[in-house]
């Protein structure tokens, strides 16, 4: 089976391909010659995932899925959430986003957070949503140089190292994206 993953994020594409293995051939937007800038204008992760998947399905007529991921911090009332990628501005600068988050948590004892990924799948016009969550805490400083996004400041529950300190196999076996992608994979195996 072939599915287009509606993302321009090469890190996400690599992670999802590694998680799905050879069970599903995951095509990139480049593989279908899509250079569209799909605006993420929804107020929820589900809404943004659906916007992207519907755009690809309606314009290109291919079975596809899209995700949206957010870091939700308790002490910040769930922020940055749907605005995680552009928390410090439209430039999608991971370092600036992390710096702003750490600054906003200065002096706060509650550092509980969760990463959440929502995947929207469209096959033959039928839509399904899958939700993956991993709980953890925000560190006081950046640790590690692997991964991407907020990985250097997020320590998942039950671990002492940040996502950015873990090897990719370990991270991919416990991450929010893994949990949502596993649900997607289980659905595909059981329904097709």
Tab-separated table of C-alpha atoms in Angstrom:
chain	number	residue	atom	x	y	z
A	1	UNK	CA	0.000	0.000	0.000
A	2	UNK	CA	1.132	3.545	-0.776
A	3	UNK	CA	0.176	6.572	1.282
A	4	UNK	CA	1.284	10.171	0.921
A	5	UNK	CA	2.416	11.822	4.155
A	6	UNK	CA	1.386	15.472	3.860
A	7	UNK	CA	4.429	17.041	5.472
A	8	UNK	CA	7.458	19.049	4.418
A	9	UNK	CA	9.261	18.125	7.650
A	10	UNK	CA	11.974	15.633	6.676
A	11	UNK	CA	12.499	14.639	10.338
A	12	UNK	CA	8.841	13.646	10.697
A	13	UNK	CA	8.974	11.784	7.375
A	14	UNK	CA	12.046	9.790	8.490
A	15	UNK	CA	10.463	8.987	11.871
A	16	UNK	CA	7.183	7.779	10.364
A	17	UNK	CA	8.958	5.712	7.703
A	18	UNK	CA	11.064	4.080	10.437
A	19	UNK	CA	7.979	3.350	12.559
A	20	UNK	CA	5.903	1.910	9.693
A	21	UNK	CA	8.817	-0.036	8.232
A	22	UNK	CA	8.001	-1.925	5.036
A	23	UNK	CA	4.326	-2.412	5.838
A	24	UNK	CA	3.316	0.789	4.051
A	25	UNK	CA	5.206	2.734	1.385
A	26	UNK	CA	5.182	6.311	2.630
A	27	UNK	CA	5.522	8.900	-0.122
A	28	UNK	CA	6.527	12.486	0.513
A	29	UNK	CA	4.892	15.586	-0.928
A	30	UNK	CA	7.907	15.818	-3.237
A	31	UNK	CA	7.128	12.337	-4.566
A	32	UNK	CA	3.803	13.672	-5.908
A	33	UNK	CA	5.331	16.994	-7.034
A	34	UNK	CA	3.410	18.959	-4.430
A	35	UNK	CA	5.035	22.230	-3.446
A	36	UNK	CA	1.885	23.745	-1.967
A	37	UNK	CA	2.146	25.806	1.185
A	38	UNK	CA	-0.856	24.489	3.105
A	39	UNK	CA	-1.909	27.018	5.758
A	40	UNK	CA	-2.549	25.597	9.211
A	41	UNK	CA	-5.364	27.886	10.294
A	42	UNK	CA	-7.322	25.664	12.701
A	43	UNK	CA	-7.375	26.208	16.452
A	44	UNK	CA	-6.803	22.508	17.193
A	45	UNK	CA	-4.281	19.841	16.254
A	46	UNK	CA	-7.107	17.739	14.776
A	47	UNK	CA	-8.266	20.652	12.654
A	48	UNK	CA	-4.801	21.314	11.213
A	49	UNK	CA	-4.189	17.632	10.461
A	50	UNK	CA	-7.517	17.463	8.622
A	51	UNK	CA	-6.837	20.665	6.651
A	52	UNK	CA	-3.572	19.223	5.323
A	53	UNK	CA	-4.945	15.740	4.559
A	54	UNK	CA	-8.075	17.115	2.850
A	55	UNK	CA	-5.987	19.484	0.739
A	56	UNK	CA	-3.811	16.654	-0.586
A	57	UNK	CA	-6.702	14.242	-1.066
A	58	UNK	CA	-8.924	16.775	-2.845
A	59	UNK	CA	-6.215	18.266	-5.063
A	60	UNK	CA	-4.167	15.171	-5.929
A	61	UNK	CA	-6.714	12.360	-5.475
A	62	UNK	CA	-4.313	10.198	-3.473
A	63	UNK	CA	-4.816	8.342	-0.216
A	64	UNK	CA	-2.900	10.261	2.396
A	65	UNK	CA	-2.381	11.215	5.989
A	66	UNK	CA	-1.221	14.331	7.767
A	67	UNK	CA	-0.300	15.107	11.322
A	68	UNK	CA	-0.120	18.022	13.636
A	69	UNK	CA	1.902	17.909	16.805
A	70	UNK	CA	1.950	20.176	19.791
A	71	UNK	CA	3.724	20.466	23.101
A	72	UNK	CA	1.182	21.182	25.837
A	73	UNK	CA	2.595	22.589	29.093
A	74	UNK	CA	0.392	22.499	32.215
A	75	UNK	CA	1.756	25.672	33.829
A	76	UNK	CA	1.121	27.577	30.588
A	77	UNK	CA	-2.503	26.420	30.257
A	78	UNK	CA	-1.627	24.036	27.436
A	79	UNK	CA	0.586	26.446	25.495
A	80	UNK	CA	2.286	26.407	23.100
A	81	UNK	CA	-0.085	23.662	21.848
A	82	UNK	CA	-1.277	24.213	18.294
A	83	UNK	CA	1.231	27.076	17.985
A	84	UNK	CA	4.271	24.963	18.970
A	85	UNK	CA	6.151	25.335	15.663
A	86	UNK	CA	5.759	29.120	15.611
A	87	UNK	CA	5.700	29.849	19.349
A	88	UNK	CA	8.465	32.455	19.029
A	89	UNK	CA	7.346	33.736	15.619
A	90	UNK	CA	6.575	32.678	12.073
A	91	UNK	CA	10.163	31.612	11.336
A	92	UNK	CA	9.617	28.169	12.952
A	93	UNK	CA	12.948	28.535	14.777
A	94	UNK	CA	13.324	25.625	17.218
A	95	UNK	CA	16.002	27.352	19.301
A	96	UNK	CA	13.908	30.514	19.673
A	97	UNK	CA	10.825	28.415	20.530
A	98	UNK	CA	12.705	26.524	23.245
A	99	UNK	CA	14.224	29.717	24.635
A	100	UNK	CA	10.799	31.377	24.858
A	101	UNK	CA	9.281	28.316	26.545
A	102	UNK	CA	12.080	28.067	29.116
A	103	UNK	CA	11.795	31.814	29.771
A	104	UNK	CA	8.013	31.509	30.295
A	105	UNK	CA	8.594	28.687	32.789
A	106	UNK	CA	11.156	30.614	34.844
A	107	UNK	CA	10.189	30.391	38.518
A	108	UNK	CA	7.422	27.841	37.919
A	109	UNK	CA	7.623	24.580	39.879
A	110	UNK	CA	5.088	22.722	37.720
A	111	UNK	CA	7.013	21.599	34.644
A	112	UNK	CA	4.586	18.860	33.594
A	113	UNK	CA	3.926	18.669	29.875
A	114	UNK	CA	2.818	16.338	27.151
A	115	UNK	CA	3.625	15.937	23.496
A	116	UNK	CA	0.558	15.165	21.421
A	117	UNK	CA	0.307	14.075	17.801
A	118	UNK	CA	-2.948	13.819	15.879
A	119	UNK	CA	-2.918	11.986	12.552
A	120	UNK	CA	-5.716	12.447	10.014
A	121	UNK	CA	-5.979	9.630	7.479
A	122	UNK	CA	-8.048	9.777	4.308
A	123	UNK	CA	-8.510	6.585	2.291
A	124	UNK	CA	-11.008	6.590	-0.561
A	125	UNK	CA	-12.699	9.645	0.972
A	126	UNK	CA	-13.108	8.110	4.445
A	127	UNK	CA	-11.531	10.071	7.299
A	128	UNK	CA	-10.068	8.640	10.517
A	129	UNK	CA	-8.230	10.346	13.385
A	130	UNK	CA	-5.520	8.855	15.610
A	131	UNK	CA	-4.186	10.501	18.773
A	132	UNK	CA	-0.822	9.799	20.433
A	133	UNK	CA	0.290	11.314	23.735
A	134	UNK	CA	3.480	11.005	25.778
A	135	UNK	CA	3.624	12.700	29.170
A	136	UNK	CA	6.774	14.128	30.680
A	137	UNK	CA	8.451	17.221	32.063
A	138	UNK	CA	10.271	20.272	30.727
A	139	UNK	CA	13.919	20.547	31.757
A	140	UNK	CA	15.509	23.751	33.021
A	141	UNK	CA	18.063	23.709	30.202
A	142	UNK	CA	18.627	22.037	26.841
A	143	UNK	CA	20.100	18.536	26.955
A	144	UNK	CA	21.265	16.504	23.969
A	145	UNK	CA	21.652	17.201	20.288
A	146	UNK	CA	19.559	14.532	18.563
A	147	UNK	CA	15.951	14.857	17.464
A	148	UNK	CA	14.325	18.145	16.561
A	149	UNK	CA	11.866	20.735	17.818
A	150	UNK	CA	11.490	20.713	21.600
A	151	UNK	CA	13.286	17.342	22.031
A	152	UNK	CA	16.242	18.839	23.997
A	153	UNK	CA	13.963	20.132	26.786
A	154	UNK	CA	11.422	17.281	27.053
A	155	UNK	CA	12.009	14.270	29.323
A	156	UNK	CA	9.361	11.551	28.918
A	157	UNK	CA	7.844	9.912	32.006
A	158	UNK	CA	9.910	7.005	33.274
A	159	UNK	CA	13.154	8.272	31.726
A	160	UNK	CA	15.988	10.487	32.939
A	161	UNK	CA	17.166	11.718	29.550
A	162	UNK	CA	15.571	14.100	27.098
A	163	UNK	CA	14.278	12.976	23.711
A	164	UNK	CA	17.379	14.677	22.244
A	165	UNK	CA	19.686	12.487	24.369
A	166	UNK	CA	18.038	9.237	23.237
A	167	UNK	CA	18.980	7.235	20.204
A	168	UNK	CA	16.309	7.367	17.513
A	169	UNK	CA	15.202	3.747	18.069
A	170	UNK	CA	14.445	4.420	21.739
A	171	UNK	CA	12.659	7.682	21.014
A	172	UNK	CA	10.683	6.156	18.142
A	173	UNK	CA	9.505	3.314	20.377
A	174	UNK	CA	7.877	5.605	22.968
A	175	UNK	CA	7.119	8.942	21.300
A	176	UNK	CA	3.759	10.602	20.737
A	177	UNK	CA	4.295	10.214	16.994
A	178	UNK	CA	5.004	6.501	17.467
A	179	UNK	CA	1.802	6.065	19.474
A	180	UNK	CA	-0.351	7.816	16.861
A	181	UNK	CA	1.454	6.088	13.982
A	182	UNK	CA	1.047	2.681	15.649
A	183	UNK	CA	-2.716	3.274	15.834
A	184	UNK	CA	-2.640	4.249	12.141
A	185	UNK	CA	-0.646	1.117	11.292
A	186	UNK	CA	-2.924	-1.172	13.339
A	187	UNK	CA	-5.944	0.341	11.608
A	188	UNK	CA	-4.418	-0.177	8.172
A	189	UNK	CA	-3.459	-3.799	8.912
A	190	UNK	CA	-6.858	-4.655	10.396
A	191	UNK	CA	-9.075	-2.893	7.889
A	192	UNK	CA	-7.434	-3.335	4.521
